[in-house]
Coordinates of C-alpha atoms and ligand atoms in Angstrom, one line a residue:
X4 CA 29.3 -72.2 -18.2
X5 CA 28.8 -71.4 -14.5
X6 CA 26.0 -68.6 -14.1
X7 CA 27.3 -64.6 -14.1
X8 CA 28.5 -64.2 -10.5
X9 CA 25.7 -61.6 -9.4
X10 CA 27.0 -61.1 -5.7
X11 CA 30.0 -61.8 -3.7
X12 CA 29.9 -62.5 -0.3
X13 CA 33.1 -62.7 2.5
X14 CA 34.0 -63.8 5.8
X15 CA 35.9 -61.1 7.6
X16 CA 38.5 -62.9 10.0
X17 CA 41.4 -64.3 8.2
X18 CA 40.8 -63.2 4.9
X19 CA 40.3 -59.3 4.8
X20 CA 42.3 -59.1 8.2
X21 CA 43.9 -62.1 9.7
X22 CA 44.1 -62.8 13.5
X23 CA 46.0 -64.9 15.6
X24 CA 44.3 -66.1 18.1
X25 CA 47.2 -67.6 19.9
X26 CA 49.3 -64.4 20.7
X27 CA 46.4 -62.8 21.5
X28 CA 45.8 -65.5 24.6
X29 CA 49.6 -65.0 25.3
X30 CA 49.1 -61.6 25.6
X31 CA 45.8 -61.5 28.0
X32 CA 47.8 -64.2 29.6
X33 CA 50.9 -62.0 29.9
X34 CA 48.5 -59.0 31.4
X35 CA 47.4 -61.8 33.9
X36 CA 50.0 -63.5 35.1
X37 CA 49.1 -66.9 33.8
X38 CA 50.6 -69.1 31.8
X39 CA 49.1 -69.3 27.9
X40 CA 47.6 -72.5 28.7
X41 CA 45.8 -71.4 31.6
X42 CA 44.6 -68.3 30.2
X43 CA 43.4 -70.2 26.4
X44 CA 41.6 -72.7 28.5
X45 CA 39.9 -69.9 30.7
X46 CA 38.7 -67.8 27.9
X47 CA 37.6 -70.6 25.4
X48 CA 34.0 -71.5 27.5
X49 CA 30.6 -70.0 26.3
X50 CA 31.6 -66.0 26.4
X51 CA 33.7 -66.0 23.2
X52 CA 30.3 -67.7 21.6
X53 CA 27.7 -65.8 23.7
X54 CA 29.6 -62.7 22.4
X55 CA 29.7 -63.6 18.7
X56 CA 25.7 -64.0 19.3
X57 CA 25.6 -60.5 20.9
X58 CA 24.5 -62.0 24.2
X59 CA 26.9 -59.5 26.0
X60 CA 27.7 -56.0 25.5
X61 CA 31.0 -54.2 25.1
X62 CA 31.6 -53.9 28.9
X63 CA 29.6 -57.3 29.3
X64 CA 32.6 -58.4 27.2
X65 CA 35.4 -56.9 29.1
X66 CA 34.0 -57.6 33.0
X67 CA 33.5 -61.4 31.7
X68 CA 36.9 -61.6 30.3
X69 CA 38.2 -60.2 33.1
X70 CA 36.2 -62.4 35.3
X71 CA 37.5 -65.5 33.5
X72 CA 41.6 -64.0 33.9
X73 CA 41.1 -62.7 37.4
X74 CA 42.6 -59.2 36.6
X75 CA 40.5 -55.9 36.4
X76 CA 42.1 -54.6 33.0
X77 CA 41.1 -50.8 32.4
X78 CA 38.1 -49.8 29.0
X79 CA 41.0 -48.3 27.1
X80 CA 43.8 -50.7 27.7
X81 CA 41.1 -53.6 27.0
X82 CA 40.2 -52.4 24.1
X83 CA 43.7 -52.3 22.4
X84 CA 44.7 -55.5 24.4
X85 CA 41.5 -57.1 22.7
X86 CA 42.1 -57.0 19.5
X87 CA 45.8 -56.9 19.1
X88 CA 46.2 -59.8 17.1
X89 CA 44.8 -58.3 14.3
X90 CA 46.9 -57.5 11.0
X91 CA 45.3 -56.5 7.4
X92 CA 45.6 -58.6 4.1
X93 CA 46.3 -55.6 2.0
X94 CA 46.9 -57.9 -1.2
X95 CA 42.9 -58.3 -1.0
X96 CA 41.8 -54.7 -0.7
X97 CA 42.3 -53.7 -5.0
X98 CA 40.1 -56.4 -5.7
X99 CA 37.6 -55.3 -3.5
X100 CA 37.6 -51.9 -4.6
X101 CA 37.6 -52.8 -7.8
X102 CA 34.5 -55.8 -7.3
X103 CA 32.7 -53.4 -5.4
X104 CA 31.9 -51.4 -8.5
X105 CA 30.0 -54.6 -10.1
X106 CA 28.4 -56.5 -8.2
X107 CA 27.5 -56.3 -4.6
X108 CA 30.0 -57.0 -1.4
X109 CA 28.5 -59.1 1.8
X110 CA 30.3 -59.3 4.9
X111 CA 29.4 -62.6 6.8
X112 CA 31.5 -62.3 10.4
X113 CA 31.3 -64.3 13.2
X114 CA 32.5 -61.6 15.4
X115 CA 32.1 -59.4 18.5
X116 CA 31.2 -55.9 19.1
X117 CA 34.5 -54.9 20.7
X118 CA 36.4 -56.2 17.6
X119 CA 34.6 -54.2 14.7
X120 CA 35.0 -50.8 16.8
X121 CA 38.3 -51.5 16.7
X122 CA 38.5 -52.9 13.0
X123 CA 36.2 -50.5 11.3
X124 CA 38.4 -47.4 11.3
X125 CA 41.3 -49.5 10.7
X126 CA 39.9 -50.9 7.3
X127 CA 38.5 -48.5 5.2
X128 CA 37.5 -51.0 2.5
X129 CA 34.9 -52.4 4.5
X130 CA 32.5 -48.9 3.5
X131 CA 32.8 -50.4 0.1
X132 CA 30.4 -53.5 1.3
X133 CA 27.0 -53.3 0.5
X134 CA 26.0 -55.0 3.9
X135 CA 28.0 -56.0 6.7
X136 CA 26.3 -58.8 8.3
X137 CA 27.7 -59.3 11.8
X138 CA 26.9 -62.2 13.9
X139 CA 26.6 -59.7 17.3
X140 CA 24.4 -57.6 15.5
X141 CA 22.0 -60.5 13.8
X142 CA 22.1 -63.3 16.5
X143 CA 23.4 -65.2 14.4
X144 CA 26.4 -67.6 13.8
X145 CA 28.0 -69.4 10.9
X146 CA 27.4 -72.2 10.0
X147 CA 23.5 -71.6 11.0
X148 CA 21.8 -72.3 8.0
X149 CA 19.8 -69.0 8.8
X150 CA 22.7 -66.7 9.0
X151 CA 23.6 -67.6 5.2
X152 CA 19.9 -67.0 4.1
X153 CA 20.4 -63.7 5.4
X154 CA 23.3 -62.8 3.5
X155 CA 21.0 -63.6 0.5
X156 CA 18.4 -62.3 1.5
X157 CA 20.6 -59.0 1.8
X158 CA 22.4 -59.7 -1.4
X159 CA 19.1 -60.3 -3.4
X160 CA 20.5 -63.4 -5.3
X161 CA 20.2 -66.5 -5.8
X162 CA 22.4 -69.3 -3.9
X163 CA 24.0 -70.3 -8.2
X164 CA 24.6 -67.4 -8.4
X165 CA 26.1 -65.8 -5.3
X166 CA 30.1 -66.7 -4.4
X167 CA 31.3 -67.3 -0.4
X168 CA 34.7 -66.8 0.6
X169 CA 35.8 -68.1 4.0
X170 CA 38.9 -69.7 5.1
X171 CA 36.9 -72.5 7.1
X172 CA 35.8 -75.6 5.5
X173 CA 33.2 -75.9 7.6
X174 CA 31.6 -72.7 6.9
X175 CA 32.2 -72.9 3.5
X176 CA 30.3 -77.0 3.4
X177 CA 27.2 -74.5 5.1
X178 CA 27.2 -72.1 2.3
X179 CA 27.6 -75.2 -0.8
X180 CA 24.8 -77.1 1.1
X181 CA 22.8 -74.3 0.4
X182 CA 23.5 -74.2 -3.3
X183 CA 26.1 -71.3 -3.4
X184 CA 29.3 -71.4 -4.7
X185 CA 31.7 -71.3 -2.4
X186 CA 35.2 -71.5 -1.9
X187 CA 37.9 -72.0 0.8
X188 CA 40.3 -69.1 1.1
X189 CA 43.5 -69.6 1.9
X190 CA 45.5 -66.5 0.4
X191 CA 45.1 -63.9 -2.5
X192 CA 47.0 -65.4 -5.1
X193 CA 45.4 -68.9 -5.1
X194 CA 41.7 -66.4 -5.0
X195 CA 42.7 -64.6 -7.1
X196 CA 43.2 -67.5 -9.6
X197 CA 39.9 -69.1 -8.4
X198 CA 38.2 -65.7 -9.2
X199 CA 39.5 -66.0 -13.0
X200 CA 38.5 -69.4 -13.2
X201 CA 34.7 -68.7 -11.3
X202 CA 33.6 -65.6 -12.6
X203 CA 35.9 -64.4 -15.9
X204 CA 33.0 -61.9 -16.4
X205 CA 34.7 -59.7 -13.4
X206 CA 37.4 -57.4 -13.1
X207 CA 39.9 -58.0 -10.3
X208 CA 42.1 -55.0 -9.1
Ligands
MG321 MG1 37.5 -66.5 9.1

């Protein structure tokens, strides 16, 4: 029998709110006149990575993006445009709720500052989380060995007995190399039957 499950900890992007990354480079390519090639390779240099590391600030963010696009796009029309790919994974949210209530919730997100303004209001669920670990906010990225430690450290578990939800394999290899158990997510129902399998002792939503 697998240890009690004593903490639960989740990546944020494509599996509490999915985001595609390719409309939103068709639509900042739109804004700028380029094609979606053009604009995908412009913004995919070191500012998408030195914002997940919270390296630039909001406007930091919206002057290099666009810098890279060669348009002057206004705060508030950035800040829709920015994060416009975004749509929630409702199916997730009763189980949260209901999780939340026995053991604690981690958020481990590589993300940006302008993205969890925008998010935060628009997912209630995430106040359920104990801790919202933030890579902007830390320094530091997934799959940094560090940045997992972290979420532990927060958590106050144990690796064996601390589960990691993320729908990259690569982030989830991180988080087994370090002796949690970890899973890759793919969409609610298949978690949802990992869950029963993993940890019976919990109540889903
Ligand atoms: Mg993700």
């Amino acid at each position: 029998m697998p240890l009690p499950v004593r903490a639960i900890v989740f990546d944020l992007g494509n599996v509490i709110v999915f985001h595609d990354n390719a409309l939103l480079f068709r639509r900042l390519a739109e804004r700028a006149g380029l094609s979606p090639q053009e604009a995908t390779l412009r913004l995919t240099g070191p500012l998408w990575n030195q914002a997940n590391r919270g390296q630039v600030d909001a406007e930091g963010l919206r002057q290099g993006v666009c810098n890279l696009l060669g348009v002057d796009i206004p705060d508030a029309e950035f800040f829709e445009l920015w994060s416009s790919h975004f749509t929630p994974n409702p199916s997730l949210f009763p189980h949260l709720e209901t999780l939340a209530g026995q053991v604690p919730l981690v958020l481990l997100s590589n993300t940006n500052v302008l993205h969890i303004a925008w998010l935060r209001p628009r997912l209630p669920v995430l106040e359920r989380f104990r801790h919202l670990l933030l890579s902007y906010e830390v320094g530091l990225v997934k799959p940094e060995r560090a940045f997992f430690e972290e979420a532990l450290r927060r958590a106050g578990t144990r690796p064996e007995e601390t589960l990691f939800f993320d729908d990259m394999r690569e982030y989830v290899d991180a988080a087994l190399a370090l002796g949690m158990r970890a899973h890759v997510f793919t969409d609610t129902e298949s978690w949802v039957e990992f869950m029963r399998r993993e940890a019976p002792e919990l109540t889903l939503g």
